XYZ file of C-alpha atoms in Angstrom:
229
model
C -21.354 -17.118 -3.861
C -24.480 -15.358 -4.849
C -27.503 -16.409 -3.038
C -29.746 -13.226 -3.632
C -30.230 -10.460 -6.090
C -31.607 -8.197 -3.308
C -30.231 -4.505 -3.432
C -29.181 -4.483 0.211
C -26.476 -7.321 0.081
C -25.497 -6.133 -3.568
C -24.920 -2.528 -2.271
C -22.924 -3.823 0.637
C -20.794 -5.978 -1.787
C -20.111 -2.731 -3.778
C -19.192 -0.759 -0.719
C -16.867 -3.586 0.514
C -15.106 -3.688 -2.726
C -14.585 0.111 -2.587
C -13.154 -0.345 0.898
C -10.733 -2.909 -0.170
C -9.567 -0.855 -3.013
C -9.013 1.981 -0.511
C -7.120 -0.519 1.820
C -4.680 -1.053 -0.995
C -4.027 2.613 -1.469
C -3.517 3.019 2.228
C -1.217 0.067 2.550
C 0.828 1.496 -0.287
C 1.544 4.511 1.810
C 2.993 2.644 4.521
C 6.809 2.407 3.910
C 6.394 3.979 0.388
C 9.293 4.482 -1.917
C 7.733 7.762 -2.702
C 10.167 9.488 -0.026
C 13.149 8.116 -2.010
C 11.713 9.391 -5.377
C 11.271 12.739 -3.919
C 14.857 12.923 -2.494
C 15.925 15.812 -4.605
C 12.492 17.719 -4.805
C 13.393 20.633 -2.512
C 17.110 20.722 -2.768
C 19.034 23.580 -4.594
C 22.501 23.876 -5.960
C 24.438 26.836 -7.257
C 25.159 26.901 -10.980
C 27.137 30.029 -12.322
C 26.149 32.062 -9.229
C 22.469 31.179 -9.525
C 20.420 28.715 -7.393
C 18.812 25.866 -9.549
C 16.660 22.866 -8.536
C 18.815 19.855 -8.097
C 16.195 17.723 -9.573
C 16.790 19.488 -12.871
C 19.964 17.738 -12.921
C 19.475 14.363 -11.358
C 16.693 11.925 -10.867
C 15.962 8.602 -8.904
C 15.579 5.502 -10.641
C 14.019 2.886 -8.461
C 14.265 0.071 -10.878
C 11.818 -2.631 -11.713
C 11.432 -3.370 -7.825
C 10.941 -0.178 -5.627
C 11.507 -2.391 -2.489
C 15.003 -3.725 -3.612
C 17.713 -2.805 -1.526
C 19.613 -0.443 -4.006
C 18.545 2.401 -6.346
C 20.385 4.618 -8.817
C 20.486 8.330 -9.165
C 20.702 9.215 -12.953
C 23.052 12.149 -13.476
C 22.227 14.493 -16.257
C 24.884 17.100 -15.515
C 28.050 16.011 -13.663
C 28.126 19.236 -11.937
C 25.233 18.152 -9.840
C 27.046 14.969 -8.329
C 28.435 16.754 -5.239
C 25.079 18.265 -4.494
C 23.323 15.003 -4.890
C 25.784 13.056 -2.803
C 25.300 15.647 0.106
C 21.610 15.323 -0.162
C 21.782 11.389 0.027
C 24.168 11.591 3.001
C 21.894 13.951 4.796
C 19.161 11.263 4.446
C 21.233 8.514 5.823
C 22.294 6.938 2.475
C 26.152 6.330 3.092
C 26.881 3.655 0.868
C 27.184 5.521 -2.476
C 29.139 4.497 -5.559
C 30.474 7.413 -7.319
C 32.591 5.773 -9.680
C 30.375 6.797 -12.788
C 29.687 10.213 -13.930
C 26.376 9.238 -15.322
C 24.833 7.466 -12.363
C 25.252 6.855 -8.499
C 24.735 3.610 -7.267
C 23.178 3.645 -3.852
C 22.706 1.029 -1.158
C 19.785 1.445 1.209
C 20.653 1.122 4.958
C 19.062 -1.898 6.563
C 15.914 -1.333 8.717
C 16.628 -1.381 12.363
C 14.567 -4.029 14.648
C 12.529 -0.814 15.763
C 11.823 0.327 12.276
C 10.675 -3.134 11.363
C 8.328 -3.250 14.314
C 6.930 0.299 13.457
C 6.350 -0.570 10.002
C 4.821 -4.021 10.941
C 2.606 -2.258 13.607
C 1.419 0.548 11.303
C 0.232 -2.068 8.664
C -1.597 -4.017 11.411
C -3.319 -0.604 12.425
C -4.300 0.092 8.940
C -5.552 -3.393 8.309
C -7.555 -3.446 11.499
C -9.219 -0.111 10.688
C -10.408 -1.602 7.380
C -11.735 -4.734 8.834
C -13.799 -2.309 11.411
C -15.241 -0.546 8.383
C -16.003 -3.642 6.484
C -17.915 -4.995 9.695
C -19.654 -1.606 9.697
C -20.814 -2.085 6.195
C -22.566 -5.402 6.946
C -24.050 -3.947 10.066
C -25.556 -1.263 8.251
C -26.928 -3.591 5.432
C -28.453 -5.852 8.043
C -30.163 -2.876 9.625
C -31.727 -2.026 6.328
C -32.915 -5.534 5.665
C -34.666 -5.497 9.250
C -36.267 -2.041 8.154
C -37.326 -3.338 4.909
C -39.148 -6.337 6.533
C -41.072 -4.077 8.988
C -42.019 -2.020 5.995
C -42.922 -5.034 4.102
C -40.469 -3.906 1.129
C -38.887 -7.435 1.247
C -40.314 -10.920 2.129
C -38.937 -12.930 5.087
C -37.515 -15.516 2.593
C -35.694 -12.971 0.555
C -34.412 -11.377 3.725
C -32.859 -14.849 4.819
C -31.002 -15.335 1.514
C -29.745 -11.699 1.728
C -28.398 -12.190 5.331
C -26.781 -15.379 4.406
C -25.111 -13.477 1.471
C -24.006 -10.889 3.855
C -22.521 -13.389 6.082
C -20.439 -14.812 3.094
C -19.569 -11.242 2.053
C -18.064 -10.342 5.441
C -16.070 -13.483 5.592
C -14.370 -13.116 2.092
C -13.955 -9.508 2.427
C -12.298 -9.885 5.780
C -10.039 -12.559 4.450
C -8.910 -10.398 1.466
C -8.071 -7.487 3.892
C -6.125 -9.874 6.008
C -4.118 -11.095 3.105
C -3.453 -7.662 1.669
C -2.043 -6.619 5.060
C 0.165 -9.682 5.076
C 1.315 -9.027 1.418
C 2.401 -5.416 2.431
C 4.166 -6.903 5.761
C 6.192 -9.338 3.478
C 7.049 -6.727 0.955
C 8.444 -4.275 3.468
C 9.994 -6.777 6.168
C 10.724 -9.921 4.197
C 10.950 -12.860 6.439
C 10.463 -12.987 10.213
C 6.984 -11.960 10.347
C 4.900 -12.595 13.517
C 1.513 -13.909 13.358
C -1.312 -13.066 15.633
C -2.607 -16.531 15.979
C -3.230 -19.696 13.648
C -5.829 -17.867 11.597
C -3.353 -15.125 10.337
C -0.720 -17.734 9.853
C -3.331 -19.667 7.624
C -4.075 -16.468 5.606
C -0.237 -15.984 4.986
C -0.183 -19.067 2.939
C -2.603 -17.449 0.555
C -0.422 -14.314 -0.175
C 0.968 -15.979 -3.364
C -2.404 -17.069 -4.764
C -3.060 -15.864 -8.459
C -5.892 -13.680 -7.196
C -3.442 -11.462 -5.617
C -0.914 -11.201 -8.493
C -2.151 -7.800 -9.506
C -2.152 -6.506 -5.968
C 1.501 -7.349 -5.320
C 2.363 -4.929 -8.254
C -0.222 -2.406 -7.280
C 1.421 -2.153 -3.817
C 4.878 -1.872 -5.182
C 4.365 1.173 -7.190
C 4.708 4.469 -5.277
C 1.784 6.749 -5.802
C 2.564 10.195 -6.934
C -0.162 12.799 -6.276
C -0.396 16.494 -7.244
C 0.986 17.272 -3.796
C 4.059 15.077 -4.448
C 4.478 16.774 -7.872
């Protein structure tokens, strides 16, 4: 793809890469399993007349696939089982297997049609916002190239190759952004995705390309920040 070594298009390439990394993080936040991990963060139980944090006695185990329809609650002390079950039910988790004193097996409720629509629309919004930022990066770089021509910092021939390179960059970066959004929609909703035209449907065929193997995993792992403890 490289047509030019100019600083303008190469700087734009770096900014586009940073934006795509940021898109992965933002998409990860949509429908994140982080809420499940934090189920017991603020809950208390009474032990021997004293209030204790429920998370000191139980913890969520999402397993190898945080998007799976089930998860486990590992019980470190059976005294916490009733409190854990109460918190789960408060959060709409009704199907709970309590046959073991060491772990609770929990089935996630199926998403409603409205919840699926809300998730899909949010992913589309985040993706479109990123596409807009990528376009702005290209526009800014083109303005810098034009200014450099007027100031004679760059030759017309070099500016032409820089512009061609910017054209290639925005095409590829936009395609990456589109595929990333589709990957997240597939993870959260599964089948039944609706496409906004033939171009998006064509991008969907690329979600299993080798280039996106690591991103699939990156989008699955809940990102825990200091605020999330």
